[in-house]
Each structure stands twice: as C-alpha cells, then as structure tokens.
XYZ file of C-alpha atoms in Angstrom:
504
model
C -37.949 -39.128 18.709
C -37.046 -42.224 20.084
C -33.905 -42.633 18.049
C -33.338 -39.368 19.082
C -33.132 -40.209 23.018
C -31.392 -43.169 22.325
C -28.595 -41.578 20.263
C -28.044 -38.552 22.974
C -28.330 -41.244 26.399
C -25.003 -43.165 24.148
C -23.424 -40.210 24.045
C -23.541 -39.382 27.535
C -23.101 -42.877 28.557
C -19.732 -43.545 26.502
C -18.403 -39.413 27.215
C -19.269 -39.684 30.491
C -17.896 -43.230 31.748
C -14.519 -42.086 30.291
C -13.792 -38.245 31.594
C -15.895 -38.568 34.865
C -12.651 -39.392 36.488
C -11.515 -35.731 35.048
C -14.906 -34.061 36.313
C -14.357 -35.462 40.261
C -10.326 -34.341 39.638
C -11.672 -30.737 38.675
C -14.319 -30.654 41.372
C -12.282 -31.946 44.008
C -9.205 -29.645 43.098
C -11.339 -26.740 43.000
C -12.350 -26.743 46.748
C -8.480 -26.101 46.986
C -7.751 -23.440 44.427
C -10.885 -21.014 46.300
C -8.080 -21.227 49.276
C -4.554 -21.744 47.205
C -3.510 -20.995 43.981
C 0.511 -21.941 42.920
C 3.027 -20.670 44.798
C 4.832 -17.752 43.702
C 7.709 -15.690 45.520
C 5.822 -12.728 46.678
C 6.806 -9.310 44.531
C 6.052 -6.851 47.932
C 8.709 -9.006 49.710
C 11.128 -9.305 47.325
C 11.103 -5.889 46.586
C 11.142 -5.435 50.144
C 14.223 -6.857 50.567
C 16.351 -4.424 48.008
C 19.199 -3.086 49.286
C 18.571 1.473 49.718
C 20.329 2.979 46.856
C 22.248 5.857 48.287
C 23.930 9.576 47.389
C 27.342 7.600 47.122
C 25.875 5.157 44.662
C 24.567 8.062 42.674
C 27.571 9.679 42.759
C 29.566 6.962 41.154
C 26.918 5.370 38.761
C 27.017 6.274 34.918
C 23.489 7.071 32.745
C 22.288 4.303 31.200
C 23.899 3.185 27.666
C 21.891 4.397 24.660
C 22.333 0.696 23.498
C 20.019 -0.323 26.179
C 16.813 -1.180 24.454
C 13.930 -2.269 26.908
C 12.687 -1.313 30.451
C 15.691 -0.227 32.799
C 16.016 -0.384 36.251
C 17.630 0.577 38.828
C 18.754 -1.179 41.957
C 21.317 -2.973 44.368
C 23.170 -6.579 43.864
C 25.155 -7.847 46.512
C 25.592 -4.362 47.625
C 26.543 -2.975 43.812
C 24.323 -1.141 42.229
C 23.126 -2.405 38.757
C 20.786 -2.094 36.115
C 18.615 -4.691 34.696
C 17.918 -4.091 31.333
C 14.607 -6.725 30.587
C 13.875 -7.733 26.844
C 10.950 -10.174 27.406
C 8.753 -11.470 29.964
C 11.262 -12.880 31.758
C 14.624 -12.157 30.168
C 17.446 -9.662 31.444
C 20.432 -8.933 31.594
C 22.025 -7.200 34.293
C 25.243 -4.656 33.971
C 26.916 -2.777 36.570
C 25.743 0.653 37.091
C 29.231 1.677 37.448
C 31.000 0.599 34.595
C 28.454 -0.720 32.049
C 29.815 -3.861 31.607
C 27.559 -6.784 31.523
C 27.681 -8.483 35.434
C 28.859 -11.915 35.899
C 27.241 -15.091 37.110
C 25.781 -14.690 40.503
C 27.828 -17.810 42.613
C 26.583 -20.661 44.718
C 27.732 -18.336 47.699
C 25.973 -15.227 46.669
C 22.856 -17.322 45.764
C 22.958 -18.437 49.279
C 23.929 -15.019 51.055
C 20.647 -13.990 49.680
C 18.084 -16.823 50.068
C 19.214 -17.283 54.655
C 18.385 -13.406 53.981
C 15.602 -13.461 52.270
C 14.010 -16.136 54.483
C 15.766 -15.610 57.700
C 16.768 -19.119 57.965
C 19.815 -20.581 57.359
C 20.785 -23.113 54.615
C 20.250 -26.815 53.985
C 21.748 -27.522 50.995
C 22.026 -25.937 47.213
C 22.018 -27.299 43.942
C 22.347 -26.052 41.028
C 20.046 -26.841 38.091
C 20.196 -26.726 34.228
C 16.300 -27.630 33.839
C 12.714 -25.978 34.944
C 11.182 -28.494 37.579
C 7.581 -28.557 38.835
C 7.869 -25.289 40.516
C 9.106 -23.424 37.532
C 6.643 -25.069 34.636
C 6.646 -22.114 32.391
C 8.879 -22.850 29.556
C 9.825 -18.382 29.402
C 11.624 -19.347 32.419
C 14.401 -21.114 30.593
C 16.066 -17.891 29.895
C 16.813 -17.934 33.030
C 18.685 -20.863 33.692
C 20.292 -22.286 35.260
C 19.125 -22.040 38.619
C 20.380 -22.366 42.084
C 17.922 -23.927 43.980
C 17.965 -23.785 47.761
C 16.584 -25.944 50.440
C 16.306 -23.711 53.546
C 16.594 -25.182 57.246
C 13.330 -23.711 58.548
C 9.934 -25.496 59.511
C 7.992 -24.557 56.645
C 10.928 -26.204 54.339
C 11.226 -23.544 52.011
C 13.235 -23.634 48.738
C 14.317 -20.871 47.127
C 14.838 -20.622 43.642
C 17.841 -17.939 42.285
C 18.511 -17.189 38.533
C 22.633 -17.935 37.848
C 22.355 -15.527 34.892
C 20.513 -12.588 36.896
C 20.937 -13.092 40.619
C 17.480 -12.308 41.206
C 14.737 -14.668 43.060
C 12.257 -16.235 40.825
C 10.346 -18.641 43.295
C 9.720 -19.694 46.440
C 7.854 -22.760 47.715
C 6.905 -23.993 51.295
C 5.591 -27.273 52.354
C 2.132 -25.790 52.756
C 2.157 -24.188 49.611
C 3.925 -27.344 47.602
C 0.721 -29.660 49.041
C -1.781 -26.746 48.347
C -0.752 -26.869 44.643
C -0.697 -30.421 44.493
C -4.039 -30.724 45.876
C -5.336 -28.018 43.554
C -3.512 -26.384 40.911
C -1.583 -28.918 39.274
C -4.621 -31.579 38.924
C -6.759 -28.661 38.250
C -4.942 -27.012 35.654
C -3.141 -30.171 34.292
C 0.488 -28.274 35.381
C 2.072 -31.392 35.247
C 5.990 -30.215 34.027
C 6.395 -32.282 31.166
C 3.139 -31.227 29.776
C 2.855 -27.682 30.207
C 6.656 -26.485 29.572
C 5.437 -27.671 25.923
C 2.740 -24.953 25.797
C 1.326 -25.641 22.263
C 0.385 -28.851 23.222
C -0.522 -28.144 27.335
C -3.027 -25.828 25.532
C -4.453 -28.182 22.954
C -5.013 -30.963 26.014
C -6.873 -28.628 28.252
C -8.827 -27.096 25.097
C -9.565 -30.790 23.873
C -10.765 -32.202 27.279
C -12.984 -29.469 27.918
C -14.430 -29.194 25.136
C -15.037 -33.580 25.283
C -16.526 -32.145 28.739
C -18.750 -29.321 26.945
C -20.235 -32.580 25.170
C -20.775 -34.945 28.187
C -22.609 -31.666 29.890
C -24.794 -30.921 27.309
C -26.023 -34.357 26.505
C -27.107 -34.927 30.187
C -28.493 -31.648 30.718
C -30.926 -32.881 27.478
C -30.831 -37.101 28.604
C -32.236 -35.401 32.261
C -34.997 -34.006 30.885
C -35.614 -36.531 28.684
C -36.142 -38.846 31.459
C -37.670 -36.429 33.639
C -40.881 -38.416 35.086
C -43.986 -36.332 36.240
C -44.471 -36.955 40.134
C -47.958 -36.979 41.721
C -48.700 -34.497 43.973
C -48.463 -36.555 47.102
C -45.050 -38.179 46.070
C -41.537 -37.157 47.293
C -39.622 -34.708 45.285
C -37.038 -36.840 44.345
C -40.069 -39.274 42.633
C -39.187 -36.849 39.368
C -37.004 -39.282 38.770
C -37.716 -42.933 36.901
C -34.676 -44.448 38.137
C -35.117 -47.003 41.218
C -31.361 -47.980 41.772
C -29.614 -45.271 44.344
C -26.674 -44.154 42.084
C -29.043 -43.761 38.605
C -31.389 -41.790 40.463
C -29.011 -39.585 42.405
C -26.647 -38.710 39.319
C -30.145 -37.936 37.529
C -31.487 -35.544 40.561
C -27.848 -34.087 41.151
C -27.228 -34.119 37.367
C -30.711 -31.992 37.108
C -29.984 -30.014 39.974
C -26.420 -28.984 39.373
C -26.143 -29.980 35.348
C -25.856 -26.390 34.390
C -23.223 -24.914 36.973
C -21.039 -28.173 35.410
C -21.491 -26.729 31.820
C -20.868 -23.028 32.710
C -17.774 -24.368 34.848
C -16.269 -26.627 31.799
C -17.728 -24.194 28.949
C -15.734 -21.322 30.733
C -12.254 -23.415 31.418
C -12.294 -24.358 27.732
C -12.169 -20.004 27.634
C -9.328 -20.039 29.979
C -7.349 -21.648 26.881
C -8.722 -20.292 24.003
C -9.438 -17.105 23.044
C -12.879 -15.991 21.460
C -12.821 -16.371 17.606
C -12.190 -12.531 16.054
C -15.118 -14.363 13.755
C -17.645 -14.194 15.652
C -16.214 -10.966 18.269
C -13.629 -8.927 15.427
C -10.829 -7.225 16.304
C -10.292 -4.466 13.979
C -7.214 -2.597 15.088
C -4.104 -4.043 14.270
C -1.902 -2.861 16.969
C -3.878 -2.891 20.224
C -4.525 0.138 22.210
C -2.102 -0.415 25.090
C 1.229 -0.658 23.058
C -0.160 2.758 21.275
C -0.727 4.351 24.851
C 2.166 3.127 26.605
C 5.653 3.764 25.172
C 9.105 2.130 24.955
C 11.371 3.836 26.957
C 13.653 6.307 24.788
C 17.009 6.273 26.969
C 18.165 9.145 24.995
C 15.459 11.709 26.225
C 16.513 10.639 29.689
C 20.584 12.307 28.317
C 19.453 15.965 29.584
C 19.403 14.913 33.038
C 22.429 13.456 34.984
C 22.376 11.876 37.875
C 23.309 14.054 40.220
C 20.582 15.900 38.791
C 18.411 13.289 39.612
C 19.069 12.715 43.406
C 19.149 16.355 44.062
C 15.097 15.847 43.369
C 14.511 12.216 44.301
C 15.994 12.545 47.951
C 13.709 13.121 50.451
C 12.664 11.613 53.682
C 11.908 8.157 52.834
C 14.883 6.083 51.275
C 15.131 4.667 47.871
C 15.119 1.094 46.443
C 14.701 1.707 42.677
C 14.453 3.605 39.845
C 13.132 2.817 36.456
C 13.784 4.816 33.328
C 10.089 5.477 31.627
C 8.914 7.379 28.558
C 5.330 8.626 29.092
C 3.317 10.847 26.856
C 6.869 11.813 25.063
C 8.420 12.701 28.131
C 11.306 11.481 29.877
C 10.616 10.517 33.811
C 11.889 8.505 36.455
C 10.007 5.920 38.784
C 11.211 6.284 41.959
C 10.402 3.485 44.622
C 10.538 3.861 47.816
C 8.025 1.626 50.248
C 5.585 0.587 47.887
C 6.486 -1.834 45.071
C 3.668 -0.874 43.216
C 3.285 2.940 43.542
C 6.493 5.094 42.541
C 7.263 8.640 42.809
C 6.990 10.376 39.181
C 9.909 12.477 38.396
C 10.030 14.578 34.929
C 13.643 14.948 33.364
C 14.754 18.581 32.024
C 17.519 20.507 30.992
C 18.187 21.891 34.441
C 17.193 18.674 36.448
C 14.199 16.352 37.499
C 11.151 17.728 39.084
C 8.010 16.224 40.823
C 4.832 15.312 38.743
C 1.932 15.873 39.950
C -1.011 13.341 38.981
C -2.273 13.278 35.275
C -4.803 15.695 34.711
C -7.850 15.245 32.179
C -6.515 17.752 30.020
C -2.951 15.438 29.517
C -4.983 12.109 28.950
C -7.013 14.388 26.654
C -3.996 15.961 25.043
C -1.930 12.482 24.466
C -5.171 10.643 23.415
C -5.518 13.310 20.711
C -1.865 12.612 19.558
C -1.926 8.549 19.665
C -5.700 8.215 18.628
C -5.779 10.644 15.914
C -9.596 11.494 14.085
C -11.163 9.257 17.010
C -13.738 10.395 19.412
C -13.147 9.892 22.880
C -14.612 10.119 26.266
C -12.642 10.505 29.656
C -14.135 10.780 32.983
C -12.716 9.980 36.652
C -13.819 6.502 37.677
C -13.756 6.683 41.724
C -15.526 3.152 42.426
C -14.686 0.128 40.809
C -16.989 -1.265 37.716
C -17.539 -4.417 36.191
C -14.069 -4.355 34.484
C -11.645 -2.681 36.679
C -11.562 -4.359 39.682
C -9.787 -5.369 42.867
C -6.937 -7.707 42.431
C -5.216 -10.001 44.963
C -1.687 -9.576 43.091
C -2.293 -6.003 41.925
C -2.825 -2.806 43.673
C -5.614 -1.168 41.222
C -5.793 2.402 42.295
C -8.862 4.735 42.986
C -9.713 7.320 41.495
C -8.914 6.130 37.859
C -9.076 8.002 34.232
C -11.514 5.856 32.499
C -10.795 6.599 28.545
C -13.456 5.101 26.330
C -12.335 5.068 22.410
C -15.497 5.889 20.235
C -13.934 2.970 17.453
C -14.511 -0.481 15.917
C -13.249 -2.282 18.936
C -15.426 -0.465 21.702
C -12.170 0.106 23.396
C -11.742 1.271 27.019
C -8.876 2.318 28.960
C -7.947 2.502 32.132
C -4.943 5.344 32.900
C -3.073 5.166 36.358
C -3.266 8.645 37.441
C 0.093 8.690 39.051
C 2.315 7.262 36.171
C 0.053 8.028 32.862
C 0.450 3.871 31.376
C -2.571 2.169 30.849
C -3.276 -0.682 33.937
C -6.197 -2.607 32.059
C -7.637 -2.181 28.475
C -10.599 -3.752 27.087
C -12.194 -4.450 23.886
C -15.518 -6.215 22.551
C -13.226 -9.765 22.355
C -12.109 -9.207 25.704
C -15.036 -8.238 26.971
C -17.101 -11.125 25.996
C -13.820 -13.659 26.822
C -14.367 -11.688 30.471
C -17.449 -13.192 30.963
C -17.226 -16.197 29.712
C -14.443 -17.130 31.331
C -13.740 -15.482 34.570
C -17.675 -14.933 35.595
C -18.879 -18.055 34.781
C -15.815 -19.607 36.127
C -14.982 -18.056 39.283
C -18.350 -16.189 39.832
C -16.189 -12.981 39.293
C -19.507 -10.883 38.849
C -19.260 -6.775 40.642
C -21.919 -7.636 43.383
C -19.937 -10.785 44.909
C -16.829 -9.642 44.149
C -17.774 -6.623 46.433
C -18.869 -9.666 49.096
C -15.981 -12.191 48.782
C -17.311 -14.874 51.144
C -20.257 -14.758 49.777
C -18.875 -15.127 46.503
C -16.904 -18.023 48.259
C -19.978 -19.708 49.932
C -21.542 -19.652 46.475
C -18.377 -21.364 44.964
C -18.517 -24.022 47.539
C -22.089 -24.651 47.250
C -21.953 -25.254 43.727
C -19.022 -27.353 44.073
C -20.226 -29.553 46.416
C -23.311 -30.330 43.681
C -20.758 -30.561 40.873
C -18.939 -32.883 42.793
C -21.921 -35.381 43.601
C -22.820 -35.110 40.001
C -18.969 -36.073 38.804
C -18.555 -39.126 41.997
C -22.068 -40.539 40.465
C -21.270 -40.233 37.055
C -17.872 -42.361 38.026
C -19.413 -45.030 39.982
C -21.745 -45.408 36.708
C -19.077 -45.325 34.646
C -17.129 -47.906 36.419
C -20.046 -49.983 36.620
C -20.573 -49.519 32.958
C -16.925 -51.076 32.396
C -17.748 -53.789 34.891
C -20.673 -54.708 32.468
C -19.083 -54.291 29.069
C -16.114 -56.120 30.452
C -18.323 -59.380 31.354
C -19.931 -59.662 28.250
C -17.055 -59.381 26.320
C -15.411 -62.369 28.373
C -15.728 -65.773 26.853
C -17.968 -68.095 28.372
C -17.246 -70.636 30.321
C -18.380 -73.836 29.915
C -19.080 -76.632 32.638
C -18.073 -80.325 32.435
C -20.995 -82.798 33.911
C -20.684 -85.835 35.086
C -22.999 -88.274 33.660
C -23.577 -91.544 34.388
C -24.815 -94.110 32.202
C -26.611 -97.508 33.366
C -24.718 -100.721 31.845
C-alpha cells in the first residue's frame, strides 16, 4: 500500500509541477469567457444593414441558373442585386441577379463604402491581406481571401474585415472585444493563429493537454485522501490536513475542497475536442437524421414560378431584404426576410404563383417523417417549454412552440422541427446526448434549472472558479518550488579553499 501512495504522490508531483502553469491560464481565462467569448461581427446587424430589395429589382432580375447547386440567396451589393450561391461553410460565390454572370472583385473603395457604413465612422486606413490573422483563425476562412481589412476612426477602434472574393463582412473587432479575447479566449482555448489554422494538430494539443490534466486531477483527488489526517474534535477544520507549511496545506484543503470541479472542468474540455467513441455510445445510421430531414435545394422545382410571380405574393407592408430559394418536404418555397434575420416569411411556389404557408402542422411532420423514415415508429408532440436539449441560445433564436419528433430507432434519435420553415434546428442522438453532458454541463454548468436562472448559473461558475484557481496558484508555487529543489541538487558542489597555517 505504501508503494502504492508513493507511486500516485510522483505522479502528481511531476504532472502537476509541469501543467499547473496551464491550470492557473485556464482558471484565470475563464473568469473572462463567463463575460466575453471571441468577437464575431454580429449576424442581426449585418443583416440589418442589407440594402431593401425592391419591385424594380424584381422586375429586372432573372431565376436562378439550374447550374446553381447549393443554398441561394437573394440580396443587394453595392446597390445590385445578387445572388450568393454558398457551397461550404464558408464558401460562395456571388453572380449578378441580372445577368448571371459571376460578380467581380469587390474594390478597396467598395470595401470601404461599406465598413464607414456599417460602423458609422469614417476610415483610418485599409489594407489588404492575402493571409487569416488572429481575428480570422479558422483555416475555412481561406476561401475567402483575400481580405480587406479596415481600421475605422472611431473610439472603440474597430476593424472591419471584408471578403475581396464576396464583398460581404466576415468580422469585426473592437478594442474591448480584442482585450476580452486575449484575456480569455485565446489562452483559454489555445487560439493562438499559427496553431489552430492547422486544425488536426490545434485538436491533438488541446486533446493531449487535457487529457495530461485528466491525470494530474485524478492522482490528487486519490494523493488528498491519502493524506487526509483525522482531526480531533476540538481542532480547527483545516487540522484534516498533515501538512504544517502554508502552501502544502492550502493546495491539500483547496485541492480537497475543489479537486473534483477541476476534474469535471478538464474531463469535459478534453470533450470539447473529441467526440465520444461510437465504441462505447454507437452510431448506427449511416447518414444522420438531419441531412435525411432537411433537403438540398432543387432550383428546378422553383422553374414554375417567376418572379413577378413571386413579388405579387411577397409584397406587403414591411420591406424586403432577402430571399432564399429552399426545398422543404419536396416542395419548392421561398424565405422571405424582412426584419428578423432569423425568422422568414414561408412562401410555397405553384403553377399560378407563390402563396403564404401557414405553420407546419402535425399531420405534415407526420406525413414527411413517414416518407424519409420509412418502417420506423415515431412520436411527435408540440414542445411549448424548453427541455434539457432544446434550449435558449445567445446566437440563436430557438422558437416556442416546437415539433418535437422522437425516432423509435437504434440511435434514440430526436428532432426538433421549426414550425415556421419545416428544417430541423437541433437533432440528437445517444452519442450526442452523452457528449451533451459531458461536455457542455459539466463544463459550463449548462444544466435546465440554472440555465432557466443565468446568474445563478453565473455565481456558481465564479464560485467554483475562484476554488479552481487557488488549487492551480498552489499547485504552481509547489511546482516552482519543486524546480527550485531539483535544480540545487543537481548543481555541483562547491568546494571551499582554507587557509591553514602550519607552525615552523
């Protein structure tokens, strides 16, 4: 048993001394992230800031090319209007509406016209640049280089950035947010450029350190009760400790206190990286649920209707900033946005023109599931409260009420169906279920009750940050001390000439 001890106290000791540094970085950075994540350009304002699409614009755009393959929409460029036509997470390319020919490079001047509008503030100066900087870490970005960025003349010292190839904006950054994300989510999330536009190997550092930090967790959590001292009734609480010397005992109290908020924290940010073996949580479908559910868009169903067609049903009181060609359920309709960037009006094509839909009734998520989900049992009911799984979401609006669509297969699968537009807004399976909680509870606290009370879900995360944080800024000092220690011993010693003097 002794060996035992011994063999566990080593491995915290040498662990320990070498990522505490790490554990005070994630601590520390974490206070920030509760407040700040990284800055993005916000999609509300940008969409905000589209130019109305009007009858005259209608009136003189073609339909879509059936060689468009992707999502198409529908909006105004420097006061033309065009569609984008996206093939990938970020990659477009943009054609005039008019004539269908693919839209040249935005220039330095356009770039500019739209960041003083955008921000309100005029220009400081522009560059242009052929590679993603600290802002932009995310290497799907390079299909959209290069980039104009701009340097605004405003107090918050905003920079915008514009895609050459699109003419769209793809980031903006203020001095508060730039410090915010220095302070938190870079440090914390190890966004440092060079690292994570290689994302094989940002994920394989993150994965690795974590799960070094899994091991220096779980061999103090078992070295603090190993060396967990029975206290006498009349002695102070923090007697349960054998150590004498203040930053032993504290890291051994704090360790004992807070040891297994540090594992759940590190356990669940090695899940933010990796997903949950299909070993140990299978995966049995091979195509998952939402691509079934949610369909490319078929351009050529769309043929029946022309445009004029189109704003003949889509004008109305409020004016129009985009359109996007959608196939839903094997139907042809139209997204039509108007003041919410989020929540379009759903128009069906036909032969004699585009009417209103109303919302998606039970029967049509019944009917379609029947189709796509063939000799699988089903159950669909109206969710009108959010559950452990659908939930708020500070970049999404998640709408209530909600067709909740639970598959009776392998995978435990659940949808859940936006009743406005018919596509799928969240899906879950056993994997993601159990990747849910060990990642986004156990890191963020993300459980229904507090994320119904978000500053007390806040308090919480503060709380238990402080204790992680007097855990990590012991373990450090130790370490360093630890060096200081090895360090000595391994220096040569030094040995002193005497004097002697000898009697003639």
């Amino acid at each position: 048993m002794s060996r035992f001890k011994n063999i566990i106290l080593q491995i915290h000791n040498l662990s320990g001394t070498f990522l505490s540094l790490m554990f005070v970085i994630w601590f520390l950075s974490g206070f920030v992230l509760i407040f700040a994540g990284f800055p993005h350009a916000s999609k509300e304002e940008r969409f905000m800031h589209l130019s109305f699409l009007t009858k005259s614009d209608f009136d003189s755009i073609q339909a879509p090319s059936e060689d468009f393959s992707g999502k198409i929409e529908l909006e105004k460029m420097n006061g033309n209007p065009v569609y984008r036509v996206y093939s990938g997470r970020k990659s477009q390319k943009v054609y005039s509406a008019i004539s269908l020919i693919r839209c040249e490079n935005t220039t330095e001047k356009e770039a500019v016209n739209l960041a003083e509008d955008f921000t309100g503030a005029k220009l400081k100066s522009v560059e242009k640049i052929e590679e993603l900087d600290q802002w932009i870490p995310w290497s799907y970005y390079r299909a959209l280089l290069p980039i104009y960025k701009c340097y605004l003349n405003d107090e918050d010292r905003t920079r915008i950035y514009i895609s050459e190839k699109t003419g769209s904006i793809i980031q903006e950054t203020t001095i508060k947010t730039r410090w915010a994300a220095r302070l938190g989510a870079i440090p914390h999330w190890i966004y440092f450029k060079s690292l994570r536009l290689q994302k094989g190997l940002w994920v394989k550092v993150v994965a690795w350190i974590s799960f070094f930090g899994i091991l220096v967790s779980i061999s103090g959590l078992i070295a603090g009760f190993i060396r967990l001292k029975k206290r006498k009734k009349s002695s102070k609480w923090t007697e349960c400790s054998p150590y004498k010397k203040f930053w032993y005992k504290w890291h051994h109290i704090t360790g004992f206190l807070f040891g297994f908020f540090v594992f759940t924290f590190i356990l669940s940010g090695f899940f933010s990286v990796v997903d949950i073996p299909k070993s140990l949580v299978p995966v049995h479908a091979k195509v998952s649920a939402v691509k079934v559910w949610n369909q490319k868009t078929d351009v050529k169903q769309h043929a029946a209707t022309s445009l004029s067609h189109l704003w003949n049903a889509v004008e109305g009181k409020k004016p129009i900033r985009k359109v996007v060609w959608k196939t839903v359920m094997n139907q042809a309709c139209f997204w039509v946005y108007r003041d919410h960037y989020q929540l379009p009006d759903v128009y069906v094509a036909g032969t004699d023109g585009a009417f209103a839909k109303s919302n998606y009734s039970k029967k049509e998520i019944s009917s379609w599931c029947k189709s796509v989900f063939a000799d699988t049992g089903y159950d669909v009911k109206e969710l009108n409260e959010f559950d452990a799984y659908y939930q708020k979401s500070g970049m999404w609006k998640r709408p209530l009420p909600v067709w909740q669509l639970t598959l009776h297969d392998a995978d435990h699968t659940s949808m859940y169906i936006h009743p406005k537009t018919g596509e799928v807004i969240k899906s879950y399976n056993s994997n993601d279920r159990s990747r849910r909680w060990l990642y986004r509870s156990l890191h963020t606290l993300d459980f229904p009750f507090l994320k119904q009370h978000e500053w007390l879900r806040k308090l919480l995360l503060l709380f238990l940050s402080l204790g992680g944080t007097a855990v990590s800024i012991s373990g450090l000092v130790l370490g360093l001390k630890w060096i200081k220690r090895k360090t000595k011993k391994s220096l040569p010693v030094r040995t002193k000439l005497v004097k002697m003097k000898f009697n003639d």
